[in-house]
Structure formats: C-alpha cells, structure tokens
Coordinates of C-alpha atoms in Angstrom, one line a residue:
Chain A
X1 CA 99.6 -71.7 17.2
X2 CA 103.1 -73.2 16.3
X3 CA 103.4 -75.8 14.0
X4 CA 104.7 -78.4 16.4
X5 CA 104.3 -81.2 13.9
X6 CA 105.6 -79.8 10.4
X7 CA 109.0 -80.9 8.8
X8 CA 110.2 -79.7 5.8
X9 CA 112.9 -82.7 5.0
X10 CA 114.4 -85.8 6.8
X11 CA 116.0 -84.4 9.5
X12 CA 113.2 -82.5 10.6
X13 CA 111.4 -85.5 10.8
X14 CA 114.2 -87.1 13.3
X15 CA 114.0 -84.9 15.5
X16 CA 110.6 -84.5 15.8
X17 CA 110.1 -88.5 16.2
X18 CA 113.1 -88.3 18.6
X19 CA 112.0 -85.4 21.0
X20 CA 108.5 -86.6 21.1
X21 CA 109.1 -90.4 21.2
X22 CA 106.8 -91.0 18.5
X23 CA 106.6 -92.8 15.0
X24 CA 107.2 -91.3 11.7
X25 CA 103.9 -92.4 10.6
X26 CA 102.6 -91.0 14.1
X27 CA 104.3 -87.5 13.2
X28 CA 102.7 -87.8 9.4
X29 CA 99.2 -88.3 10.9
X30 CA 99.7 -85.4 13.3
X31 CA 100.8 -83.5 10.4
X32 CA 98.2 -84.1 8.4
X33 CA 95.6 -82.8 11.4
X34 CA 97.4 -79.9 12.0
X35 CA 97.6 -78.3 8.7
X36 CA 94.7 -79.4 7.0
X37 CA 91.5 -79.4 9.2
X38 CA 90.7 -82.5 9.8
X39 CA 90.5 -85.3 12.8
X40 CA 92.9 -88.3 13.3
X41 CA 89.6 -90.6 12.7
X42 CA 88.7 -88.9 9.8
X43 CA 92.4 -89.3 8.2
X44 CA 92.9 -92.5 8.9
X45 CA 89.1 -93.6 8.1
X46 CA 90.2 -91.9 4.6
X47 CA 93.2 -93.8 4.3
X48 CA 91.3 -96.9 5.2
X49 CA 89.1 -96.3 2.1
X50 CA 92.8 -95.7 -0.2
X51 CA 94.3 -99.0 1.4
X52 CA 90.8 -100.6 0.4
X53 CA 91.1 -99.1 -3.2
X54 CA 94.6 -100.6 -3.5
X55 CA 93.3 -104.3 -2.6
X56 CA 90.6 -103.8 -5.3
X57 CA 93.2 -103.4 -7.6
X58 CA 95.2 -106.1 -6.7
X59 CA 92.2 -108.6 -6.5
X60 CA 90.6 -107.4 -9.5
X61 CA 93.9 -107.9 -12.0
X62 CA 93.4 -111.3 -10.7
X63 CA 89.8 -111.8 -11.7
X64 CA 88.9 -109.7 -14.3
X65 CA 89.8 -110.5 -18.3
X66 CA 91.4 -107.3 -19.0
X67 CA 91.4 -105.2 -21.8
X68 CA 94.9 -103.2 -21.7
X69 CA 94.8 -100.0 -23.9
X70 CA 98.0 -100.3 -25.3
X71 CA 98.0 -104.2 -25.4
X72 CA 101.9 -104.1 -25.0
X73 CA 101.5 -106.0 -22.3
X74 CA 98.8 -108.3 -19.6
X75 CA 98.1 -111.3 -18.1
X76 CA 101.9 -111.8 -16.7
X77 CA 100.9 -111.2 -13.3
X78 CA 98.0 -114.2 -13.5
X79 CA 100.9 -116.1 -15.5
X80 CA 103.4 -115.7 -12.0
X81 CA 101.1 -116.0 -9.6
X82 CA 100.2 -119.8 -11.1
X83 CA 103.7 -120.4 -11.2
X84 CA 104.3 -119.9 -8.1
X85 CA 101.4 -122.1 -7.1
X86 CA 102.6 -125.2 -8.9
X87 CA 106.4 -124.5 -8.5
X88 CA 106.5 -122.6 -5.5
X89 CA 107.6 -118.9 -5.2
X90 CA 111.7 -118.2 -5.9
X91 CA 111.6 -116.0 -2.5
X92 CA 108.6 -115.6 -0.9
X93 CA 107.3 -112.1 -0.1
X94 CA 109.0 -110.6 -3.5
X95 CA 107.8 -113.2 -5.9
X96 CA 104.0 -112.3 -4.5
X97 CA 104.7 -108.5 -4.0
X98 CA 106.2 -108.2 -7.3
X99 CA 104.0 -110.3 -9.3
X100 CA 100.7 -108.3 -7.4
X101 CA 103.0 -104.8 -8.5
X102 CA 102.8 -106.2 -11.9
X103 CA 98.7 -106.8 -11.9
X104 CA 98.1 -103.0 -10.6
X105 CA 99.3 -101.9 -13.5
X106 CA 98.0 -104.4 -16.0
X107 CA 94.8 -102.9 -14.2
X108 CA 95.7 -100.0 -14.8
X109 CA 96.5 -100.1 -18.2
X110 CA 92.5 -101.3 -18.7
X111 CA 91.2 -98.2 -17.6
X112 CA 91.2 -99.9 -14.0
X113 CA 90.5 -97.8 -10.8
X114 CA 93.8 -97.2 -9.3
X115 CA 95.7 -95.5 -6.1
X116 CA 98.7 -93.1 -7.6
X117 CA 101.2 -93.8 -5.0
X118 CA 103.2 -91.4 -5.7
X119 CA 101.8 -91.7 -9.6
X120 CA 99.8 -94.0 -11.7
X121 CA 102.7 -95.3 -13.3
X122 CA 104.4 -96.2 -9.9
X123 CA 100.9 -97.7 -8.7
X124 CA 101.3 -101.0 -8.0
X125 CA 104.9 -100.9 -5.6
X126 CA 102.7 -100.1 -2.9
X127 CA 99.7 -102.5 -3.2
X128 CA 101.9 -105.2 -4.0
X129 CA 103.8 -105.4 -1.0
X130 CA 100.5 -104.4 1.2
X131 CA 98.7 -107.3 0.0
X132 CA 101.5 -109.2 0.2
X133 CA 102.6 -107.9 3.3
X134 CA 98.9 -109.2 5.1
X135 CA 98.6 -112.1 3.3
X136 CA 102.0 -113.5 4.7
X137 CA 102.8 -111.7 8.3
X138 CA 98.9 -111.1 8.6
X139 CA 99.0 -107.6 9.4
X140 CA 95.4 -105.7 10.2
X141 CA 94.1 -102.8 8.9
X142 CA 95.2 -100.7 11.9
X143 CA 98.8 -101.6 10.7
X144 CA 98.4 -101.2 7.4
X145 CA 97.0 -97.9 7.5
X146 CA 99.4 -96.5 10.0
X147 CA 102.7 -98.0 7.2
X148 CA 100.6 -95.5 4.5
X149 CA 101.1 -92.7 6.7
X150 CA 104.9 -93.9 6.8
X151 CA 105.2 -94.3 3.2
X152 CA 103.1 -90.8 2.8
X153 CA 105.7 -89.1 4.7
X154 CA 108.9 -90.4 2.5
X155 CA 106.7 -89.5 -0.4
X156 CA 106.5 -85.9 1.0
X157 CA 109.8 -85.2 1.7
X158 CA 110.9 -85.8 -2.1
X159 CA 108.0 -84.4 -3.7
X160 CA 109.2 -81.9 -1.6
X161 CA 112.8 -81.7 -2.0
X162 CA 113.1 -83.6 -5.5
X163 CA 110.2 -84.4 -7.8
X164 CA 107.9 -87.1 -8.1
X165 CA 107.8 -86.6 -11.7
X166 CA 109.0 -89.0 -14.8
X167 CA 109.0 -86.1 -17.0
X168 CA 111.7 -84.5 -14.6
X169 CA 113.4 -86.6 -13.2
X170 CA 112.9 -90.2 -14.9
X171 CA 111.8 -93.6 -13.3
X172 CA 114.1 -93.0 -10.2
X173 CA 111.5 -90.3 -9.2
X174 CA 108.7 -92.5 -10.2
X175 CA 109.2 -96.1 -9.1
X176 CA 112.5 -94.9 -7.0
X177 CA 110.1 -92.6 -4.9
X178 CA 107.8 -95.3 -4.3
X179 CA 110.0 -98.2 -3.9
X180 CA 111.7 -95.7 -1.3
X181 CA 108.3 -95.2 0.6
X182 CA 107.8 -98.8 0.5
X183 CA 111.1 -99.8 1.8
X184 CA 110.8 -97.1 4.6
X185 CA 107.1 -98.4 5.5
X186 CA 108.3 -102.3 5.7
X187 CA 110.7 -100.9 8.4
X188 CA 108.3 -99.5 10.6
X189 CA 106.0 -102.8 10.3
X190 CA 108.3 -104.5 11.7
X191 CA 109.5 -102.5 13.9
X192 CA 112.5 -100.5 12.5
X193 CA 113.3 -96.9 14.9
X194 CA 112.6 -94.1 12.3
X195 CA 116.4 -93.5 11.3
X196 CA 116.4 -97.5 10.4
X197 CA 112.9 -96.0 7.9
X198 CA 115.1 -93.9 6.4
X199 CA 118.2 -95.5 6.2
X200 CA 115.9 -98.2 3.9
X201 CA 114.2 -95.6 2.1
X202 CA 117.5 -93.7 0.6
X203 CA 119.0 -97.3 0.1
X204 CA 116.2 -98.7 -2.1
X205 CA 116.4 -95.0 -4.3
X206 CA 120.3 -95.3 -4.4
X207 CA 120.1 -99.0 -5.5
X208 CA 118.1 -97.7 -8.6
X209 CA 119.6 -94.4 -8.6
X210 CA 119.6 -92.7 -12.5
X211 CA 116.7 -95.1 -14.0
X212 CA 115.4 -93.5 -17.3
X213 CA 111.6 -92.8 -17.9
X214 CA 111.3 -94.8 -21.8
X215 CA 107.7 -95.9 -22.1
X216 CA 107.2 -97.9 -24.7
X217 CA 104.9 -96.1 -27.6
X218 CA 104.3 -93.9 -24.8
X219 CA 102.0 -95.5 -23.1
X220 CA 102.1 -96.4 -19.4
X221 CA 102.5 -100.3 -19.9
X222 CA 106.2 -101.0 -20.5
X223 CA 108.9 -101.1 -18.8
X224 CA 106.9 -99.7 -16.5
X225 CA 105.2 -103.1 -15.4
X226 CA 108.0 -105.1 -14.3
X227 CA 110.0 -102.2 -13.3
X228 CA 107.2 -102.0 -10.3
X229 CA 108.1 -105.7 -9.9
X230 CA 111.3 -104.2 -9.5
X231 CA 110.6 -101.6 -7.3
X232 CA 108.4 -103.9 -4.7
X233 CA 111.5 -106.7 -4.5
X234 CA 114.2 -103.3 -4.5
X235 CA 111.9 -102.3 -1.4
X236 CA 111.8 -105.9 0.6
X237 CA 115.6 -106.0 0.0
X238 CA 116.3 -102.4 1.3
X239 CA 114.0 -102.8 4.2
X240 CA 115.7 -106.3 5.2
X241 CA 119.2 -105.0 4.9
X242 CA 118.5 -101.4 6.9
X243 CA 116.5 -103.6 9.9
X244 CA 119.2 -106.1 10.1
X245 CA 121.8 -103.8 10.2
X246 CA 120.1 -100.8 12.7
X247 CA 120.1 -98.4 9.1
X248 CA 123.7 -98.6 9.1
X249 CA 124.3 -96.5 5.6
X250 CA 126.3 -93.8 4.7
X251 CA 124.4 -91.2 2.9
X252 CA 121.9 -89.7 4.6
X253 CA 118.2 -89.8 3.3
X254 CA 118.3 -85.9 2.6
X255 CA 121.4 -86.2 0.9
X256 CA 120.0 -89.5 -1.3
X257 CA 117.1 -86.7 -1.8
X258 CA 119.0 -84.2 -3.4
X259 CA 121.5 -86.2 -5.5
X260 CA 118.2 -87.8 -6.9
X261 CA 117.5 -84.7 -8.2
X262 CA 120.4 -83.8 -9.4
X263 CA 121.0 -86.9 -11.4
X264 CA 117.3 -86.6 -12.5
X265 CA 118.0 -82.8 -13.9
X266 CA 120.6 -84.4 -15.5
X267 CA 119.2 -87.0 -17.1
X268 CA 118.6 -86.1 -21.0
X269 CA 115.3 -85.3 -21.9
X270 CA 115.0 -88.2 -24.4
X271 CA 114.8 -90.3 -21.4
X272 CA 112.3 -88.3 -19.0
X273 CA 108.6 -89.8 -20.5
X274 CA 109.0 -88.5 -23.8
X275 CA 109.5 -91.6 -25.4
X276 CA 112.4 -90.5 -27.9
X277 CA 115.2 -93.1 -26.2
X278 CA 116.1 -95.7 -24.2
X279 CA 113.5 -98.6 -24.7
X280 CA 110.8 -97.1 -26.4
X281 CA 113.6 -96.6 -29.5
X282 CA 114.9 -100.2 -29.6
X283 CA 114.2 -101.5 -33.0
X284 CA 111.8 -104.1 -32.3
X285 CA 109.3 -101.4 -31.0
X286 CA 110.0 -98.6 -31.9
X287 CA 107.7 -98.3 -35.0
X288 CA 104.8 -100.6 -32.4
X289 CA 101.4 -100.2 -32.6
X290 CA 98.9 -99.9 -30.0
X291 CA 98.2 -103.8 -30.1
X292 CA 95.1 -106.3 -30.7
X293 CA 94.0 -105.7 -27.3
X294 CA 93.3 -102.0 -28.3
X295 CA 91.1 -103.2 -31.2
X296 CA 89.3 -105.9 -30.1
X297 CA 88.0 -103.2 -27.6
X298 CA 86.4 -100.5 -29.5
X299 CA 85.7 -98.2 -27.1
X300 CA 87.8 -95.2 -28.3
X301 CA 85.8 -95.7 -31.8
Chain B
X1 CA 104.1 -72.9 -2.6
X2 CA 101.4 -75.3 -2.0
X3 CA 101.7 -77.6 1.3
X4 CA 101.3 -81.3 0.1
X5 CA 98.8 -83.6 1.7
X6 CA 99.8 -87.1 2.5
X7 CA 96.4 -88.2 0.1
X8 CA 98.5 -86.0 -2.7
X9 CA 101.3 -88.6 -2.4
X10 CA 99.7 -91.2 -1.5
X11 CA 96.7 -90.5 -4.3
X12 CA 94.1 -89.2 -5.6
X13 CA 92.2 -92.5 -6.8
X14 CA 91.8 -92.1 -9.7
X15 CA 90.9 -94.3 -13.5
X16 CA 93.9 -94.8 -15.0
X17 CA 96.3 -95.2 -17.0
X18 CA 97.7 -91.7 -16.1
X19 CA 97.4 -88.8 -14.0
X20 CA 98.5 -85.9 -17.0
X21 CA 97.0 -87.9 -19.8
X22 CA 93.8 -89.5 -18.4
X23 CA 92.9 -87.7 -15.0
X24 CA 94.5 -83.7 -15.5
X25 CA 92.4 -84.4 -18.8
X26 CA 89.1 -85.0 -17.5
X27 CA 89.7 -82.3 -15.1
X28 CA 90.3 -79.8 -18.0
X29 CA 87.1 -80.7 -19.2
X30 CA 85.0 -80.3 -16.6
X31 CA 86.0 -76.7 -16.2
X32 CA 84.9 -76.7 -19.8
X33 CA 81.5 -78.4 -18.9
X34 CA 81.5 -75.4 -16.7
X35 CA 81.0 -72.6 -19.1
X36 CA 78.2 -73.5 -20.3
X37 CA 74.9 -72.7 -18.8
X38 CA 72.3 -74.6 -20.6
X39 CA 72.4 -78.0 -22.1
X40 CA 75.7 -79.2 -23.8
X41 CA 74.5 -79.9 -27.4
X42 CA 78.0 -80.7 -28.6
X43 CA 82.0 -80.9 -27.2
X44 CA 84.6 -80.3 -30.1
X45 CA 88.4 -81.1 -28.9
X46 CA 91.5 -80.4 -30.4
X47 CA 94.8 -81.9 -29.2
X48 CA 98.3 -81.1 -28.8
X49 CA 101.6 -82.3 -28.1
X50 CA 101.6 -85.4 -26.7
X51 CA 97.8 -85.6 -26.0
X52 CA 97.3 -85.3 -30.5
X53 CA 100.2 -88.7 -30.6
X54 CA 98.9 -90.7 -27.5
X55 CA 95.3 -90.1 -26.3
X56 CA 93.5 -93.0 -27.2
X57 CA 96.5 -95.5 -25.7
X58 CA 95.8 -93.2 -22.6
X59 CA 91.8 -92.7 -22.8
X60 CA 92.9 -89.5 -23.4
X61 CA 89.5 -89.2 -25.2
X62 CA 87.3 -91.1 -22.8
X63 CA 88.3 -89.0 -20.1
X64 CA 87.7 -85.5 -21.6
X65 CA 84.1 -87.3 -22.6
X66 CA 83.9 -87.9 -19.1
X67 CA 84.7 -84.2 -17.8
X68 CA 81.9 -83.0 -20.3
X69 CA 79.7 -85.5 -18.4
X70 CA 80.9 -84.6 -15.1
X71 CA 82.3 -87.1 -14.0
X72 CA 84.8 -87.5 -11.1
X73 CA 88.2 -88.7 -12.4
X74 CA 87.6 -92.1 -10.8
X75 CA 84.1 -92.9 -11.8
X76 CA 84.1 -95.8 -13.6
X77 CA 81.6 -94.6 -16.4
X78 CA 84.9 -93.0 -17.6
X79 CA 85.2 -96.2 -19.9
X80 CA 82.1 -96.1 -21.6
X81 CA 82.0 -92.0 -21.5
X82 CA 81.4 -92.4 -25.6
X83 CA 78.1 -94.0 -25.8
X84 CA 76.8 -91.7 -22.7
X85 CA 77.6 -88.7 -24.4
X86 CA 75.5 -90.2 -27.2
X87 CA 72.9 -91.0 -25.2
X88 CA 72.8 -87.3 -23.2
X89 CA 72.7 -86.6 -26.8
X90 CA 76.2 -84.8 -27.1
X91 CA 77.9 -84.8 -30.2
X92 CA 81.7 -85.5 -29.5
X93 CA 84.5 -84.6 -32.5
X94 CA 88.1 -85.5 -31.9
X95 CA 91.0 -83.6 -34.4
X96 CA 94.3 -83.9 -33.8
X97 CA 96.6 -80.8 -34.2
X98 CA 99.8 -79.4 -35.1
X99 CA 101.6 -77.8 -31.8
X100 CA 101.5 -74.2 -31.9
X101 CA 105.3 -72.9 -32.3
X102 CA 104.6 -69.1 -32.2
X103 CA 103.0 -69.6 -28.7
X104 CA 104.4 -71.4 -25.6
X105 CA 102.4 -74.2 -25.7
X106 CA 103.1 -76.8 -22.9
X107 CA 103.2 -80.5 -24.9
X108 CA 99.8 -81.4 -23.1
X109 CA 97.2 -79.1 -24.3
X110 CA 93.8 -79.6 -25.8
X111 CA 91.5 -76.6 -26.8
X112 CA 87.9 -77.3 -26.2
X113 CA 84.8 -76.1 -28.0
X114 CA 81.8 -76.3 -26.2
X115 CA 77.5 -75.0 -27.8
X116 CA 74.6 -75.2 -26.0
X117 CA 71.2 -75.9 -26.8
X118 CA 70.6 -72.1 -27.6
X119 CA 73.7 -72.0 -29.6
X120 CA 76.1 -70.5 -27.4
X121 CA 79.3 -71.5 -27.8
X122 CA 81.9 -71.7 -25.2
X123 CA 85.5 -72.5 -25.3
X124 CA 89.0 -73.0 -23.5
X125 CA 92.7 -74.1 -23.5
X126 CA 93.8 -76.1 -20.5
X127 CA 97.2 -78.0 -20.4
X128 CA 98.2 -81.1 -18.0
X129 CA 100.6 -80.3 -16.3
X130 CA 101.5 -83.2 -14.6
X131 CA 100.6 -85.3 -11.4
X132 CA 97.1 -84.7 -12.4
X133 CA 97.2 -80.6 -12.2
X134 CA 95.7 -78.5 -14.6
X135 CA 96.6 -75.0 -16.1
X136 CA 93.8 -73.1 -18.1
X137 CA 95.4 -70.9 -20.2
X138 CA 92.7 -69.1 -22.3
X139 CA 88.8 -68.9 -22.1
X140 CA 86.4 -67.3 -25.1
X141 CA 89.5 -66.4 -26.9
X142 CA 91.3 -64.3 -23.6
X143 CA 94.5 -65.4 -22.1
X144 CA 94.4 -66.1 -18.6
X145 CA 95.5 -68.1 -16.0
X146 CA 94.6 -70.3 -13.7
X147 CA 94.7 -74.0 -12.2
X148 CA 91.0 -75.2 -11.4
X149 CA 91.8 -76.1 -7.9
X150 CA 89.8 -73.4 -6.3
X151 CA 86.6 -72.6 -7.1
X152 CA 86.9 -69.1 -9.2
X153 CA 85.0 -66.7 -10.6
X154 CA 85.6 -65.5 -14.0
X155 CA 85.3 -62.1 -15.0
X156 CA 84.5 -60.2 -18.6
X157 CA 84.9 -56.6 -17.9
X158 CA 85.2 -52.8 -19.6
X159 CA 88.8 -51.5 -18.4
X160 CA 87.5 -48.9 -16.8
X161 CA 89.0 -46.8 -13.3
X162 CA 86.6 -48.4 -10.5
X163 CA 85.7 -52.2 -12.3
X164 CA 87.7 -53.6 -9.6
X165 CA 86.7 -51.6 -6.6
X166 CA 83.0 -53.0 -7.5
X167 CA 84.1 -56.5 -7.9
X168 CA 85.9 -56.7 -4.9
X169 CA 82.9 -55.3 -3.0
X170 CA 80.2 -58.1 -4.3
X171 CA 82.8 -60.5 -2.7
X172 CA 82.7 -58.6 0.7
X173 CA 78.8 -58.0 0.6
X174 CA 78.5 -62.1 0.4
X175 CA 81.2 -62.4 2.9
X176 CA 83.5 -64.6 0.6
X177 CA 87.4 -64.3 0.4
X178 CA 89.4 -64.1 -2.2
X179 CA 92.6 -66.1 -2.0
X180 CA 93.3 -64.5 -5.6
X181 CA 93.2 -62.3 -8.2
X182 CA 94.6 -61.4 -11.5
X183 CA 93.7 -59.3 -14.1
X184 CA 94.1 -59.7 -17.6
X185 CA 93.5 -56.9 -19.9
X186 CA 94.2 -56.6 -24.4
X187 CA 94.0 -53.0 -23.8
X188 CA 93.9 -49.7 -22.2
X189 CA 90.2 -48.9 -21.8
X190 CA 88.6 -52.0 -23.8
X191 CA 87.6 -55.7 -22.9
X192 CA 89.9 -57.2 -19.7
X193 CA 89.5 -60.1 -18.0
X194 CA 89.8 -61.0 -14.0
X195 CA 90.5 -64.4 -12.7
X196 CA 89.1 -64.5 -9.0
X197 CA 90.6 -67.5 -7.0
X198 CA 87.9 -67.8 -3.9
X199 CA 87.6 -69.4 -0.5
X200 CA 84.1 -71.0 0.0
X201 CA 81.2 -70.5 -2.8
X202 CA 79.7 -67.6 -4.0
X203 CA 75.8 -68.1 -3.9
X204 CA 73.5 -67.4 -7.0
X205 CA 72.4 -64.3 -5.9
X206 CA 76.2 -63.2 -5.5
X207 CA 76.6 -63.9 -9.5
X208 CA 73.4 -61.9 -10.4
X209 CA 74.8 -59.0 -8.2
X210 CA 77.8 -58.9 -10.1
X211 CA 76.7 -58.6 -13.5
X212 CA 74.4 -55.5 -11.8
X213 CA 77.8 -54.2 -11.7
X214 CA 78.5 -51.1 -14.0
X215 CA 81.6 -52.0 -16.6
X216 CA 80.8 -56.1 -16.2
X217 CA 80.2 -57.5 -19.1
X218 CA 80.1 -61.4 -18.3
X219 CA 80.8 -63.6 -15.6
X220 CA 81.4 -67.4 -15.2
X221 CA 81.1 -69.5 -11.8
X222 CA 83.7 -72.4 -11.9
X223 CA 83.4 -74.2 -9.4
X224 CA 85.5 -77.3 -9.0
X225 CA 84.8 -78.4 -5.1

C-alpha cells in the first residue's frame, strides 16, 4: 500500500493538508496509524495519557516542596504565580504559560515525572501553554490532544531535517524546537489554516535563532528554566502575529529548518551543553556547587 | 534511518532531569541487569566523561540503581533506587574515572560490573548517546555493537566455517526474524561474537536450542520490550 499520509519536511505536509482538506494534526494522526500499527483511538487515548502527564507536572510544581538536585534554582514559578494573584498578571496567557514553563522544570530538576517535548530540558514550553491554554480559552481534552499531534508534527519535521539536540545544535534546537511546535499548535487552536501553523512555527525559531546551550554547572536547571519561560511567551507571540496576519513571513518553515542547522553546526562546541562557555563560565558561577538543596537531600549518599 | 514516532517527539515520559544523563542511563543498566541469570549480589559502575563530572546533579546514580532494579525510566522508585538496592540486598559502588584517550570513548559512558549470587560476574560498556538512546559498546570484555532498542540475542561463539548457518537456523525453526546481525570476531578461528537484532521474542526453549549448537559457547537473551 502507498504511503498516502507520510511527509518528509514542510512542504510535504502542505500539500497533503491541501489536497485532502485536512489538518496538520489530522495528517500527523493519520501518519502515526499508517506507519506504526496502531488505531486512531489507541493514539490519541495514548496522547491523552501524555497530555495528562504534562498537567501532573504543572500541578505538582505547584504543590509539592521540591527538592531540586542542583539547587541552582526553585520555587520561582510558586513566587510568579502569587504575584500575579495579588498584582495581577503583566499579559495574561504568557505570565501563566511562562511561569507554569518555569515549574515543569523546577519539577524536573527534583527528579519529577516529566513529558520530554521535544527533550527534558525543553519540558515545560508545552505544558505551560496547555495548561494555560484550558485554563483561560477553556479548551477540552479533544482539543488539546488533537494541538499535540500539531506540535508532534513540527517536532518531526526538525528532528528530521535539523536536530533536536543541545549538544548539536544549542538551545535554538532545544527550546527553539519546542517553542516552534508550540507556536504552530496555538495556531491550529484557534483556528489558523496549516501554512498560518507554520508560518508561526519558523517565526518563533527565527526570533531565537542561534541561542547557545550553557547549563550552568551542567546541570539542567539554569538558564534553562526561564529560557522555557521564554520559549512559551516567544510561542504566544509568534502564534498571535502569524494568525493576525494569515502567516504572512518570508522564509519558509523548511528554509527556517535548515538555516537552524546550519547556524547550530556552527555554533562552537563550548556552547552546545558542554558547559565550557557562555553562562556556565561567568565568574559568579563558574566555580558553583551543586547547592544546599542537593544536601539537605541525601539521597545520592 | 529510523522513522520517528510523534510519542518520540512528543516523549517518552520519563523521571527527569535528563534524557542522556538520567533516562539513556537507566536504560544502560537494565541491559546490564540483563546478563545476569541468577540473583544480582552486587552492581559496580564506573563513569566517564560527563557522566564521572555530573551524575549525582543528574541522578546519574539513582537511575543506573534503578536499571539494576528494573525499573522503567519513569517509575518513580527511581528516587529512592539506593535504599532498595539495599534492601534487595545489592551492594552498589560508584568510582569515577579518567576518560579513556587510546579508545574512542563517546563523553557519556559508564562500564558496569555486574556478580551473581553464584559468583558469576557479568559486565558491559554502554554510552548515552543522546535523547535518551543507548549504544552498548562491549560485553564480557568483547567489542560489539548495538542500541538496546530491539530485543537481541547475544552470541559467544568458536569462529568456525558453519557457526552462522546454525544460528541462523534456530531463528527459522522458532519462526523469529532477524532484523539484524553482526558479527564480531578477535580472530581467525578463535572466540567471535554475534549481535542478533530480532523481531518478536525468542522462547526459552529457542535459547536452550542454541547453545545445543556445535561451536556456541554462550548466549545471552536481552530483551528490552
């Protein structure tokens, strides 16, 4: 049998939602049944179960007193949120997505159970703007699932074509990619045409376009916190600009693809994960040391 | 190459802090867990690269405890996989080592060390190599190849004309396929090693009919799914 529903980059994925009048998260669904045995119903019962995983981890870096490996960082995501409450939120869906983003990875950091989306230090774009997303617009689980298969398919076409990797190609591959799937899966909630997806999805990586991977001590706490925050308000912002404007951009998301690469390979290595530049080398931290957090827990002892 | 699955970009679920450090490592070690066939008695790691520098800020340590254990990479017990080793009465050791310049070592890598209850003692180099994907590089002391995400059979054999023929054939009696193979031999006529990637499982039976084989001298089942 053909493979009616497999792309292998952006444009594939037009076409296929154009000749067949149908959604990009509709073509990743059919995709996903097609070449790897399995029902619609059972996919989207699976993703269900990932969706549900991400809302544990947003409510549980809300309740839980976390003990962060690393201790370089926790409890600014609590600290936001109650802000917010008493002074009321800057701008409304990215002061909740982003300070959510931020509590994924606090949770994260504590040896929490997390969705990588694309990776676990790009974990909490996604969930942030999710719960966000259905705390504010109300959106059901139907239409929540359906965005993941959105954001899935952006994923796919740069794991494909680029990397999804901070070791290769630096934060723009990390919280880029996911900010990108995010952006592209706001779109579709809201009714964007697939090219207007896109169009959001190569804007939010071209807005961020050559960020360096520079964990601090190493350790997958900072930047990489509030650079989720970043990537979940990068995401709102692309998506609001590419449905206002019907995805008017000028690079097309292949294109953004491939120069993300490019700039990634590019990119020296002292600022792909290894920790030898960039923030993890400024003085004050450079010589830091897995903090009180780490010993008041034990557990590695 | 391999086709991605929208729950490969959109997951796995996983513990975290990190697929290579804390996920690809408890992976590693559950092929480990693997090769032995009685009770683990004790679990020895060394570590390399980035894994010797960072493991504990990544639970590095608590996750190849928890591959020993058996654990899936996002079971919670992860965090306390310490005291239940102690409890299951494994003895854990930890040693941090020097990367290896004369070999090719990816910056990743732990070697693991693993004795049974009637002393047999097991062990392997596995690397993270990122996004949660494994490479084992050497079992008992033989350089191989291979990445854990297929169940696989692992072969000790005497280099002899006909070895594979018979192999093959156990695979075909028990109607399993083989999506791979390699073999790895030290030299002409002595002690090789196959790697056998499979479709499916291979029943008991299909492991005791193997080492009936002439020319076999061992044989390991890893099976990951």
């Amino acid at each position: 049998m053909a493979k009616k529903m497999d792309f292998t980059n952006a444009a594939e994925l037009l076409e296929i939602c154009k000749k067949r009048r149908k959604t990009i998260s509709e073509v990743m669904l059919a995709r996903e049944v097609e070449k790897f045995e399995t029902t619609p119903e059972e996919a989207k019962a699976r993703m269900l179960k990932t969706l549900n995983v991400m809302r544990e981890s947003v409510a549980r870096s809300q309740t839980e007193d976390m003990k962060l490996l690393g201790g370089y960082i926790g409890g600014e995501s609590k600290d936001m949120l109650r802000r917010i409450k008493e002074k009321g939120a800057m701008s409304g869906m990215i002061s909740r997505a982003s300070a959510y983003a931020m509590g994924v990875l606090e949770w994260n950091a504590s040896m929490g159970r997390i969705v990588a989306a694309p990776t676990a230090g790009s974990s909490g774009v996604l969930p942030g703007i999710l719960v966000a997303l259905e705390e504010i617009y109300e959106f059901d689980d139907e239409a929540l699932v359906r965005a993941l298969f959105n954001a899935g398919a952006v994923g796919y076409i740069i794991g494909r074509n680029a990397t999804l990797s901070g070791a290769e190609g630096g934060c723009q591959a990390e919280v880029g990619a996911a900010s990108a799937m995010a952006a592209s899966m706001i779109c579709e909630l809201f009714g964007g045409t697939p090219d207007v997806c896109l169009a959001a999805a190569g804007d939010a990586i071209g807005n961020i376009l050559g960020l360096v991977c520079d964990p601090i001590g190493g350790l997958v706490e900072s930047p990489c916190q509030k650079r989720n925050a970043m990537g979940a308000a990068n995401a709102i912002v692309a998506a609001e600009i590419a449905l206002a404007t019907d995805g008017r951009t000028l690079v097309p998301f292949d294109e953004v693809v491939a120069v993300m690469y490019n700039v990634g390979r590019s990119i020296p290595y002292q600022l792909r994960e290894t920790a030898l530049g960039g923030l993890a080398t400024a003085p004050s931290v450079k010589n830091l040391k897995p903090g009180s957090a780490c010993a008041a827990c034990g557990g590695c002892k | 190459m391999r086709e991605l699955s929208v729950f490969d970009i959109i997951g796995p679920i996983m513990i975290g802090p990190s697929s290579s450090h804390t996920a690809g490592a408890l992976k590693i070690a559950r092929v480990a867990r693997m090769l032995a066939k009685t009770k683990i008695v004790s679990a020895h790691f060394q570590l390399y690269g980035s894994f010797a520098t960072t493991y504990k800020g990544h639970g590095t340590d608590r996750a190849l405890v928890g591959g020993i254990l058996g654990f899936e990479t996002d079971d919670y017990r992860i965090r306390e996989s310490f005291q239940l080793a102690k409890e299951a009465g494994i003895e854990i050791i930890f040693m941090e080592m020097e990367m290896e310049t004369d070999t090719n070592m990816h910056p990743n890598t732990v070697d693991i060390i693993v004795t049974e209850e009637d002393g047999t003692v097991s062990s392997l180099r596995g690397a993270s190599v990122g996004g949660g994907e494994i490479e084992i590089t050497r079992i008992n002391g033989c350089e191989i190849k291979f990445s854990g995400k297929n169940n696989a059979v692992i072969i000790q054999q005497i280099d002899r004309p006909g070895v594979l023929a018979s192999i093959t054939k156990v695979f075909e009696v028990f109607d399993v396929n083989i999506s791979s193979m390699s073999v790895f031999s030290k030299e002409k006529g002595g002690a090789a090693f196959s790697v056998l990637e499979i479709d499916g499982h291979l029943p008991e039976v299909g492991m005791e009919a193997l080492l009936r084989q002439p020319n076999i001298v061992s044989a390991v089942y890893i099976k990951v799914k």
